[in-house]
PDB file of C-alpha atoms in Angstrom:
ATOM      1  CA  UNK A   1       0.000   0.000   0.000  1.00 91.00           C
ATOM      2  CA  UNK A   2       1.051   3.861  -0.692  1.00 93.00           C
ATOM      3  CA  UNK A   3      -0.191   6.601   0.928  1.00 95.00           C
ATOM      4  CA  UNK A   4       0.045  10.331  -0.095  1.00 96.00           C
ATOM      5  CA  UNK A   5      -0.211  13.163   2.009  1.00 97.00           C
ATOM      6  CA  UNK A   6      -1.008  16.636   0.516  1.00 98.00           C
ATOM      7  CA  UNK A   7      -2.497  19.902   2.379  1.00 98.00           C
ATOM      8  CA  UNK A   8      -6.153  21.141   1.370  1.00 98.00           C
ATOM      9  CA  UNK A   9      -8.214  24.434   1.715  1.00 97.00           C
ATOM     10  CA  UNK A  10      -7.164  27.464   3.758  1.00 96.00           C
ATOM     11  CA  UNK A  11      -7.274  25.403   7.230  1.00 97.00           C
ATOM     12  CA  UNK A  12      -4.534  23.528   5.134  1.00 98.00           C
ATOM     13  CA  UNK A  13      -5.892  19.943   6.010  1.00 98.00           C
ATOM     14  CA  UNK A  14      -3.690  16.934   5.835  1.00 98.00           C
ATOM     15  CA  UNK A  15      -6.044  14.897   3.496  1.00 98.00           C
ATOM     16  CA  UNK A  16      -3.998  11.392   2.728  1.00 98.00           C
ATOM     17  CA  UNK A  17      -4.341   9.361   0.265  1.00 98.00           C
ATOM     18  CA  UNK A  18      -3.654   5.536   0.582  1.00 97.00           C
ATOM     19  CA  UNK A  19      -3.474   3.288  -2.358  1.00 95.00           C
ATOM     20  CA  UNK A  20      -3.623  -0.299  -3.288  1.00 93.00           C
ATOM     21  CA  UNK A  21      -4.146  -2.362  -6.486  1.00 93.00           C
ATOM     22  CA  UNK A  22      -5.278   0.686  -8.385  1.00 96.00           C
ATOM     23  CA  UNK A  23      -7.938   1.774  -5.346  1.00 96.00           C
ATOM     24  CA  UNK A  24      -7.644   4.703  -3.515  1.00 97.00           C
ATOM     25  CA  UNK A  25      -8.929   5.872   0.129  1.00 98.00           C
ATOM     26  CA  UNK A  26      -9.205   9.194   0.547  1.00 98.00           C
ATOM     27  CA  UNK A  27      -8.823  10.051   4.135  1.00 98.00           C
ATOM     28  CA  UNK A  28     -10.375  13.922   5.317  1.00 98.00           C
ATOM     29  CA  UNK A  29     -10.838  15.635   1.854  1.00 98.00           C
ATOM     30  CA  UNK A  30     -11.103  19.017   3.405  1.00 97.00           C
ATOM     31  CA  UNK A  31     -11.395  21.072   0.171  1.00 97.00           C
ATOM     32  CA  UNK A  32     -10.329  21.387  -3.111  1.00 98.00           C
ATOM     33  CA  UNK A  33     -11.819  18.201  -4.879  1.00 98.00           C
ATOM     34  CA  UNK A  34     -10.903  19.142  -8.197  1.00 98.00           C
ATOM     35  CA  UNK A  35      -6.908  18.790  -7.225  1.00 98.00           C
ATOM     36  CA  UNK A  36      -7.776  15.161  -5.521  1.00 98.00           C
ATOM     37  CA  UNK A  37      -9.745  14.264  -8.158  1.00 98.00           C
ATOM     38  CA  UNK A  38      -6.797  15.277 -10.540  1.00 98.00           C
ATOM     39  CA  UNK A  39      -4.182  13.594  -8.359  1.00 97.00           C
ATOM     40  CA  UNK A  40      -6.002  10.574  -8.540  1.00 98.00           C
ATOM     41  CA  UNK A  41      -6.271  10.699 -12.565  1.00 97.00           C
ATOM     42  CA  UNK A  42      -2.602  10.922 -12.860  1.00 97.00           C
ATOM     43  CA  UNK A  43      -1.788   8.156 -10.503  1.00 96.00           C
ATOM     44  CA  UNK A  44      -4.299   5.697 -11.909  1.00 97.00           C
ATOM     45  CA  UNK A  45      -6.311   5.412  -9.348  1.00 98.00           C
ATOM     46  CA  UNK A  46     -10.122   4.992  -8.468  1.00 97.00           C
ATOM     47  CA  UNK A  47     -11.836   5.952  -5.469  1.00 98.00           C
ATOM     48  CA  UNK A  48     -13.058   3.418  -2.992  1.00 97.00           C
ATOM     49  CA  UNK A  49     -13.894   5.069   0.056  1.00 97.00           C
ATOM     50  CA  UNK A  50     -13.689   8.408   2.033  1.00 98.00           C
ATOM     51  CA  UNK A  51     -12.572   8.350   5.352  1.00 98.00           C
ATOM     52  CA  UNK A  52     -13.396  10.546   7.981  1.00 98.00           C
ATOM     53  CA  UNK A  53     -11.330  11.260  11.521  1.00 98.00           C
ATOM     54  CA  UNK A  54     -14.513  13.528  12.331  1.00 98.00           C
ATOM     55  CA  UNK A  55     -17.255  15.562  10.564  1.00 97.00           C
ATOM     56  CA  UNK A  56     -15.786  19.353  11.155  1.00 98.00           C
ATOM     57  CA  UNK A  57     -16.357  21.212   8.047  1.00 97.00           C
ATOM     58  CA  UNK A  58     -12.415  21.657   7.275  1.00 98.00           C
ATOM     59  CA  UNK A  59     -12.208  17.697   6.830  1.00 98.00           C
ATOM     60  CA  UNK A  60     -15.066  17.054   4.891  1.00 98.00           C
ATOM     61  CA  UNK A  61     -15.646  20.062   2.328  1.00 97.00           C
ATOM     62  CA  UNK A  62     -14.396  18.340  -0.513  1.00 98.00           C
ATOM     63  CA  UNK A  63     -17.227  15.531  -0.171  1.00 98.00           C
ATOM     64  CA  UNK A  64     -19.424  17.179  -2.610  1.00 97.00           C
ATOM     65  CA  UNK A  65     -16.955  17.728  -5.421  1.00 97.00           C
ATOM     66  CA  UNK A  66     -16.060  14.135  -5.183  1.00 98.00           C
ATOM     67  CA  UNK A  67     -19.288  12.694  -5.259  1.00 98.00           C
ATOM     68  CA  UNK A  68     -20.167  15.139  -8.448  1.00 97.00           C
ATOM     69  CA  UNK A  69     -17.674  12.763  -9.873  1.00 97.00           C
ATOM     70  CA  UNK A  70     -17.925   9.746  -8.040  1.00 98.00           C
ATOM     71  CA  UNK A  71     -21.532   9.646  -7.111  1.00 97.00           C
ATOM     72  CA  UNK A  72     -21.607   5.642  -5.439  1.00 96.00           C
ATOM     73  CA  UNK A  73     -18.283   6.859  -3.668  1.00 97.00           C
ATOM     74  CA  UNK A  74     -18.988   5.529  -0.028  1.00 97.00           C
ATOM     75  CA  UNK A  75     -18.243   8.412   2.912  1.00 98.00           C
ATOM     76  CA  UNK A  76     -17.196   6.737   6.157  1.00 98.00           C
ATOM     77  CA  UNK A  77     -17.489   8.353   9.656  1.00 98.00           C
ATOM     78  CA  UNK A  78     -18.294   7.439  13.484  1.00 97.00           C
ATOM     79  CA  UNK A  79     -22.258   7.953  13.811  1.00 96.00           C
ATOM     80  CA  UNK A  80     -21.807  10.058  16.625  1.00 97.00           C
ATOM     81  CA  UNK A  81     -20.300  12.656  14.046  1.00 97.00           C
ATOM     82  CA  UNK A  82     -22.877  11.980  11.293  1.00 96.00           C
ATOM     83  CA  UNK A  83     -25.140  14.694  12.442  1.00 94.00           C
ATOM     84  CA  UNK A  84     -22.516  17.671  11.859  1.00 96.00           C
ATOM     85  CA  UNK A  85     -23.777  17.396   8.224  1.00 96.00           C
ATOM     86  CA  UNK A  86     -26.036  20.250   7.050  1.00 94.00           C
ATOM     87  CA  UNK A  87     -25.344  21.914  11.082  1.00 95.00           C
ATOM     88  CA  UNK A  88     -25.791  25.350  10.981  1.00 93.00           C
ATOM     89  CA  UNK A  89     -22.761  25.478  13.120  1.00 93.00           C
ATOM     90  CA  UNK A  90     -20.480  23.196  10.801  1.00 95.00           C
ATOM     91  CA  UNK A  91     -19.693  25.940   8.362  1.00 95.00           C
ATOM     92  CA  UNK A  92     -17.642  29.021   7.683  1.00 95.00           C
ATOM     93  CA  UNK A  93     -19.095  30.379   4.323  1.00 93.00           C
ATOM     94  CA  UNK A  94     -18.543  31.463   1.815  1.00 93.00           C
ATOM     95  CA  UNK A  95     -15.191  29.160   1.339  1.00 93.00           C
ATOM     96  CA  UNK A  96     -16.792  26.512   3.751  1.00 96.00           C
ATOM     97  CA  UNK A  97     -20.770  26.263   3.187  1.00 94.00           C
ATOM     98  CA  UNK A  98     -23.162  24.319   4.864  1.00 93.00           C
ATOM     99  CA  UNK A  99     -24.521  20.927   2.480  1.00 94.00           C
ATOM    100  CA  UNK A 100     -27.053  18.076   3.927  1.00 93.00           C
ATOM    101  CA  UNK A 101     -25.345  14.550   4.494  1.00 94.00           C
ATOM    102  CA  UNK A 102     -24.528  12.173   1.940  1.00 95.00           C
ATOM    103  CA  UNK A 103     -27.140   9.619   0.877  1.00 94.00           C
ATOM    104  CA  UNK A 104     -24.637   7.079   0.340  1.00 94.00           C
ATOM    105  CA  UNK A 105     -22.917   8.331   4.484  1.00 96.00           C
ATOM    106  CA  UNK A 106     -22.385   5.118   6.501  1.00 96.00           C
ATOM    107  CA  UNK A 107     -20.598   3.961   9.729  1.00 95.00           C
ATOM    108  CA  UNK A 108     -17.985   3.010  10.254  1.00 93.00           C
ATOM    109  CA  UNK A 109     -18.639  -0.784  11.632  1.00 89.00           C
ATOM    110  CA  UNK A 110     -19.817  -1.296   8.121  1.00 87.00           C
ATOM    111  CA  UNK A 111     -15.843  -0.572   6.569  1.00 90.00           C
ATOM    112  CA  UNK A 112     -14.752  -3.346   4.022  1.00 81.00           C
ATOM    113  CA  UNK A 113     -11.950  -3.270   1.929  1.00 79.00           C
ATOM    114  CA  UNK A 114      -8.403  -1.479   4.102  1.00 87.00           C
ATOM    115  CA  UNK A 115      -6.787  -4.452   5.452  1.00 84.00           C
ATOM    116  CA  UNK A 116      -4.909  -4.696   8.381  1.00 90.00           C
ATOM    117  CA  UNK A 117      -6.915  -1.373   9.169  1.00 95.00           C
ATOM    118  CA  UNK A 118      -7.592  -0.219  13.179  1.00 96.00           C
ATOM    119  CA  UNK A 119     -10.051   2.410  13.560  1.00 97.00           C
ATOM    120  CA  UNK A 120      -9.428   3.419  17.567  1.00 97.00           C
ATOM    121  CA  UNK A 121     -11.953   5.785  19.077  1.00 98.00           C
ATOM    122  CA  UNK A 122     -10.790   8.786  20.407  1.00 98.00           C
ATOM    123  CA  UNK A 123     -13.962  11.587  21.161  1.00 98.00           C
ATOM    124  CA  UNK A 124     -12.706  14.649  22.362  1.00 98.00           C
ATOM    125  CA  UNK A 125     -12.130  16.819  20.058  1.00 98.00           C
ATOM    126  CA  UNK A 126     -15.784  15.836  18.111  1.00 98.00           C
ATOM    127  CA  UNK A 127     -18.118  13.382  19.686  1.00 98.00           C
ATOM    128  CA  UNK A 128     -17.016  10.671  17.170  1.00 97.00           C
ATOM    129  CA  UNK A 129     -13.267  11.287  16.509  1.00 98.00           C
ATOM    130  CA  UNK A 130     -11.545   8.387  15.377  1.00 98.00           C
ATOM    131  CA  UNK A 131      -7.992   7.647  14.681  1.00 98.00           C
ATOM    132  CA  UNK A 132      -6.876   5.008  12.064  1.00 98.00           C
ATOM    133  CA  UNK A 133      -4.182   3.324  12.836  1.00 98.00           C
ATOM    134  CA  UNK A 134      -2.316   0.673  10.385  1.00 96.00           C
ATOM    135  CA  UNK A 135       0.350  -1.645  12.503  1.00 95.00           C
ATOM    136  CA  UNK A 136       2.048  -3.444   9.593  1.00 93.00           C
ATOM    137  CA  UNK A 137       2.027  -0.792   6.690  1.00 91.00           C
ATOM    138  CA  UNK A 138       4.135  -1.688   3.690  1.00 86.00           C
ATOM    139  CA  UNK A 139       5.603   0.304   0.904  1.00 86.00           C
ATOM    140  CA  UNK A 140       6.818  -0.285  -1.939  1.00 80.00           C
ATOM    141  CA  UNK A 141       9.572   2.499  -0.190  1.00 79.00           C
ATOM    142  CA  UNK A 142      10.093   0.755   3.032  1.00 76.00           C
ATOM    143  CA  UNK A 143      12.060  -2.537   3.743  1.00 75.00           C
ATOM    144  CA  UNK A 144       9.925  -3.660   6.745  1.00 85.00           C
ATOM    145  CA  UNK A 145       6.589  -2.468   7.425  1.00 87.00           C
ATOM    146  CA  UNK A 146       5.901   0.914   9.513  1.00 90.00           C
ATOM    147  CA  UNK A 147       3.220   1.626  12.453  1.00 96.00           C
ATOM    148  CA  UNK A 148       1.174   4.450  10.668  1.00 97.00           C
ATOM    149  CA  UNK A 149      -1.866   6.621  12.602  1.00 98.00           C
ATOM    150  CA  UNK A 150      -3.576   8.884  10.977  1.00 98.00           C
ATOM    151  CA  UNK A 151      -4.473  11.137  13.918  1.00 98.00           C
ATOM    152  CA  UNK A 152      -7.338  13.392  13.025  1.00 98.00           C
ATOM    153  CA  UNK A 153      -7.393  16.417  15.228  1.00 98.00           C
ATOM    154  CA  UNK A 154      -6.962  14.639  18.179  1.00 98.00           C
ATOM    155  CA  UNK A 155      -2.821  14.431  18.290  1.00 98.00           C
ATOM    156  CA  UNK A 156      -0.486  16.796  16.618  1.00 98.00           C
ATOM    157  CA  UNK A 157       2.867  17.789  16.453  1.00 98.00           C
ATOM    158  CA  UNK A 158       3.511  19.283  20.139  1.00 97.00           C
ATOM    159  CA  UNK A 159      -0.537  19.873  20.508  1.00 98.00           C
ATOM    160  CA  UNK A 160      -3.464  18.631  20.429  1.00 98.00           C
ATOM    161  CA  UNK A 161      -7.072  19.282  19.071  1.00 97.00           C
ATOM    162  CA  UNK A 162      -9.007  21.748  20.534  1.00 96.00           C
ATOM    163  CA  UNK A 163     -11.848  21.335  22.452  1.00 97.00           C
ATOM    164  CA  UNK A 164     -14.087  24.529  22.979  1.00 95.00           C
ATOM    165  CA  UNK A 165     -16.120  23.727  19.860  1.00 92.00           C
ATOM    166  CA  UNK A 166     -19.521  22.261  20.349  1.00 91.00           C
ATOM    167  CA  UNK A 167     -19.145  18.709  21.541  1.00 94.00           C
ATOM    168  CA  UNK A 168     -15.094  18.911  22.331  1.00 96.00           C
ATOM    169  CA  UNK A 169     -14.669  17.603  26.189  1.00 97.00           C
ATOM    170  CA  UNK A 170     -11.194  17.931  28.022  1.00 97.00           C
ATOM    171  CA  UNK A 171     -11.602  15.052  30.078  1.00 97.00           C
ATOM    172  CA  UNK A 172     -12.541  12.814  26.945  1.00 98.00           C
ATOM    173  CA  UNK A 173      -9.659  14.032  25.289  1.00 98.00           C
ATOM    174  CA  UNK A 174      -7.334  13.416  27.623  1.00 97.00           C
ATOM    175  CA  UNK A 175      -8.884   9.539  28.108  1.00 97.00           C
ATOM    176  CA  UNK A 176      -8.193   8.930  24.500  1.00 98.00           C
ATOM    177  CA  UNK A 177      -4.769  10.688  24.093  1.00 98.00           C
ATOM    178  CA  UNK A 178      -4.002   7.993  26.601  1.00 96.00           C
ATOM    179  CA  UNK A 179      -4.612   5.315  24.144  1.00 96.00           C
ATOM    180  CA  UNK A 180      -2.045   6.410  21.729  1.00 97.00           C
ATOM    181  CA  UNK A 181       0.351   6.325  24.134  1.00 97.00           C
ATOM    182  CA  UNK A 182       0.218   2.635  24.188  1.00 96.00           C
ATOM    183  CA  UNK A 183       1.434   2.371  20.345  1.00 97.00           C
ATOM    184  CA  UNK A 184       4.545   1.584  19.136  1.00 97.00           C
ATOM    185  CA  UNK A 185       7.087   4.353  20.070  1.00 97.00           C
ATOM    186  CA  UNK A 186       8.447   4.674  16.505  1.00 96.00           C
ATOM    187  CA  UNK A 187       4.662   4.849  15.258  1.00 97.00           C
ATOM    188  CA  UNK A 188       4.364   7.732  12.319  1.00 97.00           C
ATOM    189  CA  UNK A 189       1.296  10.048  13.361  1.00 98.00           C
ATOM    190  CA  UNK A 190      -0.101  11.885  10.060  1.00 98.00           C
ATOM    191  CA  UNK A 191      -2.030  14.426  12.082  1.00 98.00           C
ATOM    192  CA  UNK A 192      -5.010  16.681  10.648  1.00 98.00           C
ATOM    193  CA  UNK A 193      -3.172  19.487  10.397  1.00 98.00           C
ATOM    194  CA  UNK A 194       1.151  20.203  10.487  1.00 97.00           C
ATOM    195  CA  UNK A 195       3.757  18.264  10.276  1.00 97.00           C
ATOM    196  CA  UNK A 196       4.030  14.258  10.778  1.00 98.00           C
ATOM    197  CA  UNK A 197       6.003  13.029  13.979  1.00 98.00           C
ATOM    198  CA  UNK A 198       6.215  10.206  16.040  1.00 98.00           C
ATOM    199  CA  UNK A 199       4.718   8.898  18.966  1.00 98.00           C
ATOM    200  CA  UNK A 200       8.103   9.028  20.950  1.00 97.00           C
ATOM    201  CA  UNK A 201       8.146  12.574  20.258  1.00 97.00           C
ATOM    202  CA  UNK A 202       5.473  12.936  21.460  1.00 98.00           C
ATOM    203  CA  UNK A 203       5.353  10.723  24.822  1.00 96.00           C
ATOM    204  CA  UNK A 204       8.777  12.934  25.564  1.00 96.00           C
ATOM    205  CA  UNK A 205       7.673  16.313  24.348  1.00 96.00           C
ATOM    206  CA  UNK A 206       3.896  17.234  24.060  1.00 97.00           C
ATOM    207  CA  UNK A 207       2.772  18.420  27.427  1.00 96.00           C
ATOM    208  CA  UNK A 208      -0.992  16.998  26.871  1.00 96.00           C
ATOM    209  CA  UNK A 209       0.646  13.419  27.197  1.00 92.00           C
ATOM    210  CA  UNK A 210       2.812  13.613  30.065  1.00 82.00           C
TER     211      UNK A 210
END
């Protein structure tokens, strides 16, 4: 499997990209569906799934570009973030508008097709944030296979997501920040937004773990 990592929309998103047999799962399309849509032209590759870490409207505004394309293209997030679709509060317009959920939205107990995949709750930052965490990902870069999370906005790089938005809890936070601090120290966290690290670095460095 592959997996590429490029920033999206003004919030500059880390929206991934991870790739297998000529299918593609497109993890927090924030904005700018055209470019992802383009990306995935030149590569070969057709969509399977979107993923979601959680339903805030920087991680999921590229949803209806892609299914204007792709209109069968499956949109995957925890129920308890479903109902951020079409919320008056889930926007920032003009570049960030308000649209109604997905016909084809579904949970994410029903997810086929990413194997070796681990989708580990982590509410905090939303109700339903998820992280999704692959323990034996192999490239076609890589001699041995590498412990990959895809962290959402709960972890980042010296931080962590905030959690004065409607449904963001401390407390929760905290209880599932604790969970990532039982993977692999030389696990690679993609977080949702800034640069990639390592959960070492973070064990050692980021205050909202020690």
């Amino acid at each position: 499997m592959e997996r590429l990592t490029i920033q999206v929309g003004g919030f500059e998103v880390n929206c991934s990209i991870l790739s297998e047999n000529g299918k593609a799962w497109i993890v927090d399309p924030g904005q700018e569906a055209d470019r992802i849509i383009d990306l995935l032209a030149k590569k070969g590759l057709e969509p399977a799934a979107v993923l979601l870490t959680h339903g805030h409207f920087d991680h999921i505004s590229g949803i209806p570009g892609l299914l204007e394309k792709f209109p069968e293209l499956p949109i995957y997030v925890h129920e308890k973030d479903a109902a951020m679709f079409g919320h008056p509060l889930n926007q920032l317009p003009p570049e960030y508008p308000s649209f109604e959920k997905p016909k084809n939205l579904k949970g994410l107990e029903s997810l086929e097709g990413l194997e070796g995949l681990e989708v580990i709750e982590t509410p905090g930052h939303t109700p339903g944030g998820v992280c999704y965490y692959f323990p034996n990902f192999q490239t076609s870069q890589t001699s041995k296979p590498l412990h990959l999370l895809l962290s959402g906005d709960t972890l980042f790089a010296g931080s962590v997501g905030r959690t004065d938005l409607p449904g963001g809890d401390m407390a929760t936070l905290m209880d599932s920040l604790q969970k990532l601090t039982t993977l692999p120290d030389e696990t690679l966290v993609i977080p949702g937004h800034g640069m990639h690290t390592r959960i070492a670095l973070e064990k050692s460095g980021n205050p909202f773990l020690q």
